[in-house]
Amino acid sequence: MSVAALVPLLDAVEDVISDGAGVARTIATGHRFRRGPYPGQTKSEQGTEAAVQKGAYASIVGARPMAGPEMHSVLMYTLTVRLDLFYHLPAPRLHDDFRDALAEAAGDMHRLRMALGYPSNLLTNAAGEATGLSGGALQFESWSMSDPDPEARLLRASMRLIGRVNMTA
């Protein structure tokens, strides 16, 4: 299926990780994320919000054209989706708390990979809008964690996933 916009794809990613949407391999309630924080918020604000519930923000950070005629009404792309994850560090100077936050982030990486990579989980968003994503799944590319910010009590991780979409002219 071809689409004219990519917003439904980003909505579908956030629906799966925040609301437990999907046909299978869904995210259990205790492991879900809230939407946000958003670009422009300070690290202190991000850390404060993450104390209530860990957060996630999905964005498209790259696109490569796939082979095909340029003058066609449908063009195919390989997209790179970045998922920024935000965790609160309750007592970042305590070894056990810091290690537990790192382990939670690594465990989430696995859960998110399983849910976002499951075929058909991302065919539509919660509003029923098509994402245009081939197979309705993203493929895991990488995961990384930034250095924790003890002042903001914030730990950030980032996932990169790729998917193929068909876009209409």
Tab-separated table of C-alpha atoms in Angstrom:
chain	number	residue	atom	x	y	z
A	1	MET	CA	0.000	0.000	0.000
A	2	SER	CA	1.254	3.488	-0.841
A	3	VAL	CA	0.844	6.544	1.368
A	4	ALA	CA	1.184	10.296	0.883
A	5	ALA	CA	2.417	11.103	4.431
A	6	LEU	CA	4.695	9.534	7.043
A	7	VAL	CA	2.953	10.843	10.168
A	8	PRO	CA	0.817	7.658	10.439
A	9	LEU	CA	4.024	5.586	10.584
A	10	LEU	CA	5.404	7.605	13.511
A	11	ASP	CA	1.990	7.471	15.205
A	12	ALA	CA	1.905	3.672	14.788
A	13	VAL	CA	5.347	3.316	16.398
A	14	GLU	CA	4.223	5.383	19.376
A	15	ASP	CA	0.884	3.522	19.530
A	16	VAL	CA	2.728	0.206	19.885
A	17	ILE	CA	5.151	1.383	22.575
A	18	SER	CA	2.766	3.663	24.512
A	19	ASP	CA	-0.629	2.017	24.212
A	20	GLY	CA	0.225	-1.653	23.657
A	21	ALA	CA	-1.203	-1.633	20.123
A	22	GLY	CA	-0.267	-4.359	17.646
A	23	VAL	CA	-1.479	-7.753	16.507
A	24	ALA	CA	1.055	-9.737	18.545
A	25	ARG	CA	4.195	-9.259	20.633
A	26	THR	CA	2.691	-6.209	22.255
A	27	ILE	CA	4.324	-4.198	25.044
A	28	ALA	CA	2.941	-5.157	28.467
A	29	THR	CA	1.462	-2.372	30.598
A	30	GLY	CA	4.381	-2.183	33.034
A	31	HIS	CA	6.901	-1.722	30.225
A	32	ARG	CA	5.112	0.951	28.183
A	33	PHE	CA	6.421	4.445	27.497
A	34	ARG	CA	4.660	7.776	27.464
A	35	ARG	CA	4.868	10.005	24.377
A	36	GLY	CA	7.620	12.595	24.742
A	37	PRO	CA	9.627	14.414	25.930
A	38	TYR	CA	9.955	16.487	22.823
A	39	PRO	CA	12.885	18.275	21.188
A	40	GLY	CA	13.656	21.562	22.876
A	41	GLN	CA	12.965	20.448	26.433
A	42	THR	CA	15.868	20.781	28.854
A	43	LYS	CA	17.551	17.692	30.278
A	44	SER	CA	16.178	18.636	33.680
A	45	GLU	CA	12.616	18.694	32.294
A	46	GLN	CA	13.217	15.370	30.548
A	47	GLY	CA	14.504	13.798	33.778
A	48	THR	CA	11.553	15.143	35.774
A	49	GLU	CA	9.036	13.782	33.270
A	50	ALA	CA	10.823	10.435	33.142
A	51	ALA	CA	10.348	10.170	36.927
A	52	VAL	CA	6.599	9.894	36.280
A	53	GLN	CA	6.958	7.422	33.390
A	54	LYS	CA	9.780	6.661	30.993
A	55	GLY	CA	9.373	8.502	27.708
A	56	ALA	CA	9.913	7.901	23.999
A	57	TYR	CA	10.015	10.092	20.914
A	58	ALA	CA	9.973	8.671	17.364
A	59	SER	CA	11.388	10.536	14.376
A	60	ILE	CA	12.491	9.820	10.833
A	61	VAL	CA	16.170	10.689	10.545
A	62	GLY	CA	17.082	9.400	7.097
A	63	ALA	CA	15.779	8.139	3.781
A	64	ARG	CA	17.363	6.401	0.815
A	65	PRO	CA	15.595	5.886	-2.497
A	66	MET	CA	15.085	2.318	-3.640
A	67	ALA	CA	15.650	1.351	-7.254
A	68	GLY	CA	12.823	2.230	-9.568
A	69	PRO	CA	11.802	4.682	-12.240
A	70	GLU	CA	11.802	8.320	-11.095
A	71	MET	CA	8.767	9.229	-13.192
A	72	HIS	CA	6.503	6.629	-11.562
A	73	SER	CA	3.521	7.658	-9.413
A	74	VAL	CA	4.817	5.503	-6.529
A	75	LEU	CA	8.360	5.914	-5.192
A	76	MET	CA	9.979	3.527	-2.715
A	77	TYR	CA	12.278	4.493	0.151
A	78	THR	CA	14.252	2.835	2.879
A	79	LEU	CA	13.661	4.986	5.970
A	80	THR	CA	15.664	5.190	9.163
A	81	VAL	CA	13.516	5.695	12.255
A	82	ARG	CA	15.157	6.823	15.484
A	83	LEU	CA	13.458	6.114	18.768
A	84	ASP	CA	14.814	8.244	21.633
A	85	LEU	CA	14.161	6.737	25.064
A	86	PHE	CA	14.274	8.650	28.357
A	87	TYR	CA	14.769	7.097	31.815
A	88	HIS	CA	14.831	8.598	35.297
A	89	LEU	CA	17.812	7.810	37.517
A	90	PRO	CA	16.385	7.657	41.075
A	91	ALA	CA	19.774	7.847	42.822
A	92	PRO	CA	22.410	7.928	40.081
A	93	ARG	CA	25.317	7.872	42.478
A	94	LEU	CA	24.273	4.521	43.945
A	95	HIS	CA	25.763	1.589	42.077
A	96	ASP	CA	22.677	-0.650	42.273
A	97	ASP	CA	20.244	2.050	41.110
A	98	PHE	CA	22.474	2.992	38.198
A	99	ARG	CA	22.984	-0.642	37.184
A	100	ASP	CA	19.234	-1.312	37.436
A	101	ALA	CA	18.443	1.654	35.163
A	102	LEU	CA	20.963	0.391	32.599
A	103	ALA	CA	19.469	-3.108	32.757
A	104	GLU	CA	15.933	-1.734	32.329
A	105	ALA	CA	17.002	0.199	29.230
A	106	ALA	CA	18.671	-2.895	27.748
A	107	GLY	CA	15.596	-5.015	28.479
A	108	ASP	CA	13.384	-2.417	26.823
A	109	MET	CA	15.577	-2.533	23.731
A	110	HIS	CA	14.746	-6.216	23.369
A	111	ARG	CA	11.005	-5.740	24.014
A	112	LEU	CA	10.795	-2.836	21.564
A	113	ARG	CA	12.706	-4.754	18.913
A	114	MET	CA	10.300	-7.681	19.243
A	115	ALA	CA	7.162	-5.492	19.076
A	116	LEU	CA	8.245	-3.082	16.330
A	117	GLY	CA	9.782	-5.858	14.243
A	118	TYR	CA	6.771	-8.161	14.345
A	119	PRO	CA	5.039	-8.433	10.931
A	120	SER	CA	1.791	-6.442	10.692
A	121	ASN	CA	2.207	-4.634	14.038
A	122	LEU	CA	2.792	-1.378	12.156
A	123	LEU	CA	0.459	-1.698	9.152
A	124	THR	CA	-1.850	1.006	10.534
A	125	ASN	CA	-1.908	3.428	13.428
A	126	ALA	CA	-4.615	3.430	16.120
A	127	ALA	CA	-6.791	5.681	13.936
A	128	GLY	CA	-6.716	3.046	11.175
A	129	GLU	CA	-4.498	5.095	8.828
A	130	ALA	CA	-2.123	3.049	6.666
A	131	THR	CA	1.587	3.504	7.334
A	132	GLY	CA	2.810	2.299	3.913
A	133	LEU	CA	5.416	0.208	5.719
A	134	SER	CA	6.330	-2.959	3.849
A	135	GLY	CA	5.346	-5.971	5.961
A	136	GLY	CA	4.067	-3.668	8.693
A	137	ALA	CA	7.337	-3.988	10.635
A	138	LEU	CA	10.651	-2.243	11.184
A	139	GLN	CA	14.022	-3.964	11.185
A	140	PHE	CA	16.381	-3.393	14.116
A	141	GLU	CA	19.617	-1.676	13.127
A	142	SER	CA	21.284	-0.504	16.349
A	143	TRP	CA	20.877	0.620	19.945
A	144	SER	CA	23.080	2.946	21.981
A	145	MET	CA	23.055	4.681	25.320
A	146	SER	CA	24.410	8.126	26.110
A	147	ASP	CA	26.339	8.945	29.258
A	148	PRO	CA	23.937	9.467	32.157
A	149	ASP	CA	23.330	12.981	33.433
A	150	PRO	CA	23.374	12.738	37.239
A	151	GLU	CA	22.362	16.401	37.695
A	152	ALA	CA	19.217	15.985	35.568
A	153	ARG	CA	18.792	12.397	36.827
A	154	LEU	CA	18.429	11.332	33.228
A	155	LEU	CA	19.547	8.342	31.208
A	156	ARG	CA	18.964	8.406	27.447
A	157	ALA	CA	19.070	5.554	24.972
A	158	SER	CA	18.427	5.534	21.242
A	159	MET	CA	17.314	2.838	18.805
A	160	ARG	CA	17.675	2.976	15.050
A	161	LEU	CA	15.304	0.907	12.936
A	162	ILE	CA	14.831	0.695	9.195
A	163	GLY	CA	11.779	0.070	7.063
A	164	ARG	CA	10.656	0.281	3.472
A	165	VAL	CA	7.752	2.468	2.432
A	166	ASN	CA	5.930	3.224	-0.794
A	167	MET	CA	5.032	6.891	-1.236
A	168	THR	CA	2.546	8.270	-3.732
A	169	ALA	CA	3.370	11.346	-5.774
